[in-house]
Short mmCIF file of C-alpha atoms in Angstrom, two decimals:
data_model
loop_
_atom_site.label_atom_id
_atom_site.label_comp_id
_atom_site.label_asym_id
_atom_site.label_seq_id
_atom_site.Cartn_x
_atom_site.Cartn_y
_atom_site.Cartn_z
CA UNK A 1 -80.54 -32.76 -44.02
CA UNK A 2 -81.36 -29.60 -45.80
CA UNK A 3 -78.84 -26.26 -45.50
CA UNK A 4 -80.30 -23.14 -44.64
CA UNK A 5 -78.81 -19.80 -45.43
CA UNK A 6 -78.92 -17.44 -43.06
CA UNK A 7 -76.93 -14.11 -42.64
CA UNK A 8 -75.24 -13.39 -39.09
CA UNK A 9 -73.38 -9.94 -38.82
CA UNK A 10 -73.42 -9.57 -42.56
CA UNK A 11 -71.90 -12.91 -43.00
CA UNK A 12 -73.65 -15.35 -45.32
CA UNK A 13 -73.86 -18.46 -42.78
CA UNK A 14 -74.49 -22.19 -43.94
CA UNK A 15 -76.43 -24.42 -41.07
CA UNK A 16 -78.09 -27.48 -40.72
CA UNK A 17 -81.68 -27.56 -40.10
CA UNK A 18 -82.69 -27.46 -35.95
CA UNK A 19 -79.31 -25.84 -34.90
CA UNK A 20 -79.42 -22.58 -33.04
CA UNK A 21 -78.27 -19.06 -33.83
CA UNK A 22 -75.91 -19.55 -31.17
CA UNK A 23 -74.27 -22.99 -32.87
CA UNK A 24 -74.62 -21.70 -36.34
CA UNK A 25 -72.30 -18.49 -35.03
CA UNK A 26 -69.79 -20.74 -33.44
CA UNK A 27 -69.40 -22.66 -36.50
CA UNK A 28 -67.92 -19.99 -38.36
CA UNK A 29 -65.99 -18.26 -35.22
CA UNK A 30 -68.58 -15.18 -34.05
CA UNK A 31 -68.04 -14.95 -30.86
CA UNK A 32 -71.64 -14.48 -28.99
CA UNK A 33 -71.26 -14.19 -25.08
CA UNK A 34 -72.94 -17.07 -22.62
CA UNK A 35 -72.87 -18.02 -19.46
CA UNK A 36 -75.45 -20.68 -19.21
CA UNK A 37 -74.57 -22.37 -22.38
CA UNK A 38 -72.74 -25.50 -22.07
CA UNK A 39 -72.21 -27.98 -25.16
CA UNK A 40 -73.00 -31.15 -23.55
CA UNK A 41 -76.49 -29.65 -21.94
CA UNK A 42 -80.27 -28.75 -23.39
CA UNK A 43 -80.07 -24.80 -24.05
CA UNK A 44 -81.47 -23.30 -21.16
CA UNK A 45 -81.81 -19.63 -22.12
CA UNK A 46 -81.51 -18.53 -18.47
CA UNK A 47 -78.77 -15.92 -18.57
CA UNK A 48 -80.19 -14.24 -21.72
CA UNK A 49 -76.74 -12.83 -22.43
CA UNK A 50 -76.85 -14.11 -25.92
CA UNK A 51 -79.47 -11.74 -26.87
CA UNK A 52 -78.95 -10.93 -30.45
CA UNK A 53 -81.06 -9.25 -33.09
CA UNK A 54 -82.94 -11.61 -35.30
CA UNK A 55 -85.05 -10.08 -38.36
CA UNK A 56 -87.36 -12.26 -40.01
CA UNK A 57 -89.03 -10.68 -42.71
CA UNK A 58 -88.36 -7.15 -42.50
CA UNK A 59 -89.46 -7.45 -38.52
CA UNK A 60 -86.63 -7.15 -35.92
CA UNK A 61 -86.85 -9.06 -32.17
CA UNK A 62 -84.79 -9.61 -29.86
CA UNK A 63 -84.03 -13.40 -29.10
CA UNK A 64 -81.76 -15.62 -27.04
CA UNK A 65 -79.34 -16.80 -29.44
CA UNK A 66 -78.92 -20.30 -27.39
CA UNK A 67 -82.55 -21.53 -28.32
CA UNK A 68 -83.76 -19.56 -31.34
CA UNK A 69 -83.65 -22.25 -34.44
CA UNK A 70 -82.11 -20.94 -37.74
CA UNK A 71 -84.44 -20.45 -40.53
CA UNK A 72 -84.23 -19.18 -43.60
CA UNK A 73 -83.60 -15.77 -44.92
CA UNK A 74 -82.83 -14.90 -41.44
CA UNK A 75 -80.82 -11.91 -40.48
CA UNK A 76 -79.00 -11.77 -37.08
CA UNK A 77 -77.02 -9.01 -35.70
CA UNK A 78 -74.87 -10.44 -32.66
CA UNK A 79 -73.88 -6.75 -32.06
CA UNK A 80 -75.79 -3.37 -31.72
CA UNK A 81 -76.33 -0.58 -29.90
CA UNK A 82 -79.67 -2.12 -28.27
CA UNK A 83 -77.92 -5.48 -27.79
CA UNK A 84 -75.15 -4.07 -26.10
CA UNK A 85 -77.27 -2.39 -23.67
CA UNK A 86 -79.20 -5.23 -22.48
CA UNK A 87 -75.75 -7.18 -22.08
CA UNK A 88 -74.84 -4.40 -20.02
CA UNK A 89 -77.67 -4.28 -18.10
CA UNK A 90 -77.99 -8.29 -17.81
CA UNK A 91 -74.27 -8.02 -16.32
CA UNK A 92 -74.89 -4.96 -13.83
CA UNK A 93 -77.67 -6.80 -12.33
CA UNK A 94 -75.84 -10.23 -11.93
CA UNK A 95 -73.14 -8.19 -10.73
CA UNK A 96 -75.12 -7.44 -7.99
CA UNK A 97 -75.15 -11.11 -6.96
CA UNK A 98 -71.70 -12.17 -7.67
CA UNK A 99 -69.03 -8.97 -7.70
CA UNK A 100 -66.20 -10.83 -7.00
CA UNK A 101 -66.64 -13.41 -10.40
CA UNK A 102 -63.72 -13.32 -12.99
CA UNK A 103 -65.88 -14.03 -15.85
CA UNK A 104 -68.62 -11.56 -14.97
CA UNK A 105 -65.55 -8.97 -14.57
CA UNK A 106 -64.30 -9.84 -17.84
CA UNK A 107 -67.20 -9.46 -19.53
CA UNK A 108 -68.42 -6.31 -17.73
CA UNK A 109 -65.28 -4.60 -18.73
CA UNK A 110 -66.19 -5.38 -22.79
CA UNK A 111 -69.98 -4.32 -22.31
CA UNK A 112 -68.88 -1.13 -19.67
CA UNK A 113 -71.01 -2.41 -17.01
CA UNK A 114 -70.79 -0.98 -13.89
CA UNK A 115 -70.49 -3.50 -11.04
CA UNK A 116 -71.70 -1.01 -8.26
CA UNK A 117 -74.81 0.04 -10.15
CA UNK A 118 -77.00 -1.73 -8.35
CA UNK A 119 -77.11 -2.80 -4.57
CA UNK A 120 -74.93 -5.61 -3.70
CA UNK A 121 -76.65 -8.82 -2.90
CA UNK A 122 -73.94 -11.41 -3.13
CA UNK A 123 -75.65 -14.80 -3.02
CA UNK A 124 -72.72 -15.70 -5.72
CA UNK A 125 -75.52 -17.70 -7.28
CA UNK A 126 -76.43 -16.21 -10.76
CA UNK A 127 -79.27 -19.33 -11.52
CA UNK A 128 -77.39 -20.09 -14.51
CA UNK A 129 -78.20 -23.95 -13.78
CA UNK A 130 -75.09 -25.26 -15.02
CA UNK A 131 -74.58 -27.56 -11.97
CA UNK A 132 -77.80 -28.66 -11.51
CA UNK A 133 -78.48 -29.26 -15.13
CA UNK A 134 -74.79 -31.12 -15.41
CA UNK A 135 -75.76 -33.37 -12.67
CA UNK A 136 -78.74 -33.97 -14.32
CA UNK A 137 -78.15 -34.61 -17.89
CA UNK A 138 -74.61 -35.45 -17.81
CA UNK A 139 -73.82 -37.51 -14.91
CA UNK A 140 -77.21 -38.21 -14.53
CA UNK A 141 -76.31 -38.32 -10.44
CA UNK A 142 -79.24 -35.70 -9.25
CA UNK A 143 -77.50 -34.62 -6.38
CA UNK A 144 -77.94 -31.20 -6.67
CA UNK A 145 -81.53 -29.35 -7.28
CA UNK A 146 -82.82 -25.61 -7.39
CA UNK A 147 -85.46 -25.28 -4.10
CA UNK A 148 -87.49 -22.26 -3.32
CA UNK A 149 -88.51 -20.08 -5.94
CA UNK A 150 -88.11 -16.37 -6.51
CA UNK A 151 -85.73 -14.28 -4.64
CA UNK A 152 -84.75 -17.06 -2.29
CA UNK A 153 -84.04 -19.66 -4.65
CA UNK A 154 -80.67 -21.56 -4.32
CA UNK A 155 -79.14 -24.22 -5.30
CA UNK A 156 -78.62 -27.56 -2.67
CA UNK A 157 -77.36 -30.49 -2.82
CA UNK A 158 -79.12 -33.50 -1.36
CA UNK A 159 -77.45 -34.90 1.04
CA UNK A 160 -78.09 -38.50 1.03
CA UNK A 161 -76.95 -38.38 -2.75
CA UNK A 162 -74.13 -36.32 -2.05
CA UNK A 163 -72.65 -38.26 0.22
CA UNK A 164 -72.26 -41.37 -1.94
CA UNK A 165 -71.53 -39.40 -5.17
CA UNK A 166 -70.09 -35.99 -4.95
CA UNK A 167 -66.71 -36.70 -3.59
CA UNK A 168 -65.33 -38.52 -6.34
CA UNK A 169 -67.14 -36.34 -9.03
CA UNK A 170 -67.01 -32.89 -8.05
CA UNK A 171 -67.39 -32.14 -11.86
CA UNK A 172 -69.46 -29.32 -11.62
CA UNK A 173 -67.50 -27.04 -9.45
CA UNK A 174 -65.69 -25.86 -12.86
CA UNK A 175 -68.45 -24.97 -14.54
CA UNK A 176 -69.84 -22.27 -12.16
CA UNK A 177 -69.11 -18.95 -14.04
CA UNK A 178 -69.33 -17.47 -10.17
CA UNK A 179 -67.13 -18.95 -8.05
CA UNK A 180 -66.53 -22.81 -7.78
CA UNK A 181 -65.53 -22.16 -4.20
CA UNK A 182 -69.35 -21.65 -3.54
CA UNK A 183 -70.42 -24.83 -4.79
CA UNK A 184 -67.83 -26.64 -2.39
CA UNK A 185 -69.07 -24.45 0.34
CA UNK A 186 -72.65 -25.61 -0.12
CA UNK A 187 -71.85 -29.10 -0.98
CA UNK A 188 -69.58 -29.15 2.57
CA UNK A 189 -72.95 -28.12 4.21
CA UNK A 190 -75.13 -30.66 2.84
CA UNK A 191 -72.51 -33.45 4.18
CA UNK A 192 -71.66 -31.85 7.27
CA UNK A 193 -75.33 -30.50 8.45
CA UNK A 194 -77.83 -32.95 6.51
CA UNK A 195 -81.30 -31.85 6.69
CA UNK A 196 -83.12 -33.74 9.67
CA UNK A 197 -84.49 -36.51 7.90
CA UNK A 198 -86.51 -38.10 10.90
CA UNK B 1 -75.62 -38.81 11.05
CA UNK B 2 -79.05 -39.52 11.82
CA UNK B 3 -78.71 -39.26 15.58
CA UNK B 4 -77.36 -35.42 15.07
CA UNK B 5 -79.34 -33.05 16.73
CA UNK B 6 -80.44 -30.74 13.68
CA UNK B 7 -82.38 -28.41 16.05
CA UNK B 8 -78.91 -27.36 17.89
CA UNK B 9 -76.56 -27.11 15.10
CA UNK B 10 -79.13 -26.47 11.95
CA UNK B 11 -80.46 -23.27 12.39
CA UNK B 12 -77.68 -21.13 13.18
CA UNK B 13 -75.34 -22.70 10.64
CA UNK B 14 -78.22 -22.85 7.84
CA UNK B 15 -79.15 -19.32 8.09
CA UNK B 16 -80.22 -18.73 4.26
CA UNK B 17 -78.43 -21.90 3.17
CA UNK B 18 -79.84 -25.28 2.35
CA UNK B 19 -83.24 -26.58 3.37
CA UNK B 20 -84.33 -23.52 4.58
CA UNK B 21 -87.79 -25.04 4.82
CA UNK B 22 -86.72 -27.54 7.12
CA UNK B 23 -84.40 -25.40 9.25
CA UNK B 24 -86.90 -23.20 9.91
CA UNK B 25 -89.06 -25.90 11.97
CA UNK B 26 -86.01 -26.62 14.23
CA UNK B 27 -85.76 -24.15 16.52
CA UNK B 28 -85.28 -25.55 20.10
CA UNK B 29 -85.72 -28.99 19.04
CA UNK B 30 -89.43 -28.45 18.50
CA UNK B 31 -89.76 -29.84 15.14
CA UNK B 32 -88.26 -32.52 16.33
CA UNK B 33 -90.64 -33.45 18.80
CA UNK B 34 -93.40 -32.71 16.68
CA UNK B 35 -92.20 -34.67 13.97
CA UNK B 36 -91.87 -37.82 16.00
CA UNK B 37 -95.27 -37.18 17.76
CA UNK B 38 -97.15 -36.81 13.87
CA UNK B 39 -95.29 -39.46 11.90
CA UNK B 40 -98.22 -41.28 11.69
CA UNK B 41 -98.79 -41.17 7.83
CA UNK B 42 -98.72 -44.69 7.14
CA UNK B 43 -97.34 -45.96 3.97
CA UNK B 44 -100.33 -47.85 2.91
CA UNK B 45 -101.94 -44.61 2.24
CA UNK B 46 -99.31 -43.47 0.33
CA UNK B 47 -98.97 -46.47 -1.75
CA UNK B 48 -102.71 -46.42 -2.45
CA UNK B 49 -102.39 -42.48 -3.72
CA UNK B 50 -99.55 -43.59 -6.05
CA UNK B 51 -101.58 -46.13 -7.18
CA UNK B 52 -104.33 -44.36 -7.85
CA UNK B 53 -102.09 -42.52 -10.56
CA UNK B 54 -100.63 -46.01 -11.79
CA UNK B 55 -97.33 -44.79 -10.73
CA UNK B 56 -96.73 -42.04 -13.43
CA UNK B 57 -94.29 -39.77 -13.22
CA UNK B 58 -96.33 -37.14 -14.62
CA UNK B 59 -98.61 -37.14 -11.66
CA UNK B 60 -96.11 -35.95 -9.02
CA UNK B 61 -97.66 -32.58 -8.49
CA UNK B 62 -101.27 -34.27 -7.96
CA UNK B 63 -99.75 -37.15 -5.74
CA UNK B 64 -97.84 -34.71 -3.40
CA UNK B 65 -101.24 -32.44 -3.51
CA UNK B 66 -102.91 -35.69 -2.04
CA UNK B 67 -100.90 -36.51 0.39
CA UNK B 68 -100.57 -33.10 1.49
CA UNK B 69 -104.36 -32.74 1.94
CA UNK B 70 -104.36 -36.22 4.19
CA UNK B 71 -101.11 -35.36 6.23
CA UNK B 72 -100.85 -31.62 6.34
CA UNK B 73 -97.24 -31.91 5.48
CA UNK B 74 -94.63 -33.51 3.19
CA UNK B 75 -92.17 -35.47 5.44
CA UNK B 76 -88.64 -36.21 4.35
CA UNK B 77 -89.35 -40.21 4.34
CA UNK B 78 -92.55 -39.42 2.21
CA UNK B 79 -90.83 -37.49 -0.37
CA UNK B 80 -88.17 -40.07 -0.86
CA UNK B 81 -90.77 -42.87 -1.13
CA UNK B 82 -92.69 -40.61 -4.02
CA UNK B 83 -89.43 -40.47 -5.63
CA UNK B 84 -88.92 -44.16 -5.37
CA UNK B 85 -92.07 -45.06 -6.32
CA UNK B 86 -92.77 -42.56 -9.05
CA UNK B 87 -89.09 -43.11 -10.52
CA UNK B 88 -88.68 -39.39 -10.50
CA UNK B 89 -85.47 -37.90 -8.91
CA UNK B 90 -85.27 -36.65 -5.51
CA UNK B 91 -83.70 -33.69 -6.79
CA UNK B 92 -87.05 -32.84 -8.91
CA UNK B 93 -89.36 -33.95 -6.17
CA UNK B 94 -87.86 -31.41 -3.61
CA UNK B 95 -87.88 -28.58 -6.27
CA UNK B 96 -91.56 -29.25 -6.85
CA UNK B 97 -92.45 -29.32 -3.24
CA UNK B 98 -90.38 -26.07 -2.25
CA UNK B 99 -91.62 -24.36 -4.91
CA UNK B 100 -95.14 -24.25 -4.34
CA UNK B 101 -97.24 -22.59 -1.35
CA UNK B 102 -99.33 -25.82 -1.19
CA UNK B 103 -96.84 -27.86 -0.02
CA UNK B 104 -95.34 -27.89 3.49
CA UNK B 105 -91.93 -29.50 4.71
CA UNK B 106 -92.90 -28.89 8.41
CA UNK B 107 -95.57 -30.15 10.44
CA UNK B 108 -98.66 -27.87 10.44
CA UNK B 109 -101.24 -28.31 13.09
CA UNK B 110 -104.82 -29.42 13.75
CA UNK B 111 -106.41 -26.32 12.37
CA UNK B 112 -105.26 -24.33 9.36
CA UNK B 113 -105.98 -20.74 9.65
CA UNK B 114 -105.83 -18.76 6.63
CA UNK B 115 -106.15 -15.01 6.60
CA UNK B 116 -106.93 -13.22 3.06
CA UNK B 117 -104.55 -10.23 2.44
CA UNK B 118 -105.74 -9.75 -0.67
CA UNK B 119 -106.55 -5.81 -1.75
CA UNK B 120 -110.44 -6.05 -0.52
CA UNK B 121 -109.59 -7.91 2.44
CA UNK B 122 -106.48 -5.42 3.51
CA UNK B 123 -108.65 -2.25 2.66
CA UNK B 124 -111.28 -3.89 4.78
CA UNK B 125 -109.31 -4.60 7.81
CA UNK B 126 -107.47 -7.85 7.07
CA UNK B 127 -104.46 -6.17 9.22
CA UNK B 128 -106.33 -5.89 12.58
CA UNK B 129 -107.53 -9.26 12.08
CA UNK B 130 -104.27 -10.72 11.39
CA UNK B 131 -103.04 -8.91 14.54
CA UNK B 132 -105.36 -10.38 16.56
CA UNK B 133 -105.01 -13.79 15.51
CA UNK B 134 -101.48 -13.30 16.12
CA UNK B 135 -102.14 -12.01 19.66
CA UNK B 136 -104.19 -14.87 20.55
CA UNK B 137 -102.17 -17.71 19.27
CA UNK B 138 -98.75 -16.27 19.43
CA UNK B 139 -97.83 -17.40 16.14
CA UNK B 140 -96.80 -15.67 13.08
CA UNK B 141 -97.95 -16.42 9.66
CA UNK B 142 -96.13 -19.87 8.44
CA UNK B 143 -95.72 -20.99 12.38
CA UNK B 144 -97.72 -23.53 14.20
CA UNK B 145 -98.11 -23.09 18.15
CA UNK B 146 -96.72 -25.25 20.60
CA UNK B 147 -99.70 -27.58 21.08
CA UNK B 148 -100.18 -28.23 17.48
CA UNK B 149 -103.05 -26.79 17.50
CA UNK B 150 -103.04 -24.19 14.87
CA UNK B 151 -100.94 -23.13 11.87
CA UNK B 152 -101.25 -19.56 10.79
CA UNK B 153 -100.80 -18.45 6.97
CA UNK B 154 -101.51 -15.23 4.71
CA UNK B 155 -103.50 -16.19 1.28
CA UNK B 156 -104.01 -14.10 -1.36
CA UNK B 157 -107.53 -13.48 -2.59
CA UNK B 158 -109.99 -16.27 -2.59
CA UNK B 159 -112.58 -14.93 -4.72
CA UNK B 160 -115.19 -13.56 -1.96
CA UNK B 161 -114.40 -9.92 -1.69
CA UNK B 162 -117.51 -8.99 -0.63
CA UNK B 163 -117.11 -11.22 2.66
CA UNK B 164 -113.84 -9.41 3.95
CA UNK B 165 -111.61 -9.10 5.75
CA UNK B 166 -112.15 -13.05 5.48
CA UNK B 167 -110.68 -15.79 7.72
CA UNK B 168 -110.80 -19.64 6.95
CA UNK B 169 -110.34 -22.18 9.35
CA UNK B 170 -110.22 -25.56 8.09
CA UNK B 171 -111.40 -24.50 4.77
CA UNK B 172 -114.49 -22.54 6.63
CA UNK B 173 -115.01 -19.38 5.58
CA UNK B 174 -115.36 -16.73 8.49
CA UNK B 175 -117.00 -13.65 7.11
CA UNK B 176 -116.75 -10.00 7.80
CA UNK B 177 -114.55 -10.41 10.99
CA UNK B 178 -114.16 -8.35 13.31
CA UNK B 179 -110.96 -8.31 15.96
CA UNK B 180 -113.96 -9.09 18.67
CA UNK B 181 -115.47 -12.03 16.50
CA UNK B 182 -112.14 -13.58 16.27
CA UNK B 183 -111.76 -15.00 19.89
CA UNK B 184 -114.79 -16.92 19.45
CA UNK B 185 -114.35 -18.17 16.59
CA UNK B 186 -110.78 -19.72 17.66
CA UNK B 187 -112.30 -21.21 20.78
CA UNK B 188 -114.70 -23.44 18.94
CA UNK B 189 -111.59 -25.41 17.72
CA UNK B 190 -109.77 -27.81 19.79
#
């Protein structure tokens, strides 16, 4: 496998072909904040918090580090005024949904995000898809899914499968960046009041 | 759990919670009654539809659309069957079935009334048409009346703006509707 040399934050980094910017950065200990990323799962690019500046042949563009593959002579800046501004905005928007999330609050402190900037609409779910993807890709149970679309999109356990599988698993609970209790609530709801099947 | 009365419990506790599309139909147990009456969708027909697509997982949307066309809605057991036969996880089938407006997870009436609320129809008075239809049928968009006669839906531009305000009943286009004409049009349907 051929090695690719790229520059991240002024530092020369050696990466393998097919790696993403995020993986390359993590291999040398450069921290890029993420919410929807998980090592065991396929990259998703849902939260966009890992947005970085990528410079290719003199042109700079904003890309999601968890999705963008490394290439030769790529120059990456993980911190810049513009990147910080974008992350701050993303955090403020997410905080409107999950104002009490520890993980979000810590990040908000770092980027100076104001959790009261937007009117609160606590749905707790920030649609990172970690639970849904973990259930599909790692445990392969497919007990939880996204339903509906747009502003009404939400996670939902499938009662028939959840009743059999979830009680002994619950691995998705700890993945949630907002509040593990929320998943517990949705699960309990699915088990106690399954959608009418008749 | 099958013996529960989801109508009574479901609506209040579901709220904005799980399976809103199922819960909505269940106020006052109406959905339950309708469901038992409309259970007619036979499994031969489903098998036939799935067979024409050689049971390929990639034709999930096509299969669902054809079932929707025949049956006018997608009962839970049909979704389970499709998931089984196409070897697609039920979670994905549910995601697809809830994301597109074409699919209905609640029983529909015998006649589907679509009222265009696209820009052109809107300025030509779609709201008045909609109000009149709501008045006559007693249902809001997205609902089905008590006798399973009409289901009302608002739709976006159907591409015939010169005919606006436009109303479709079972795919038949009624053009330049004035509120007075609506009653006559609806009367023709049983």
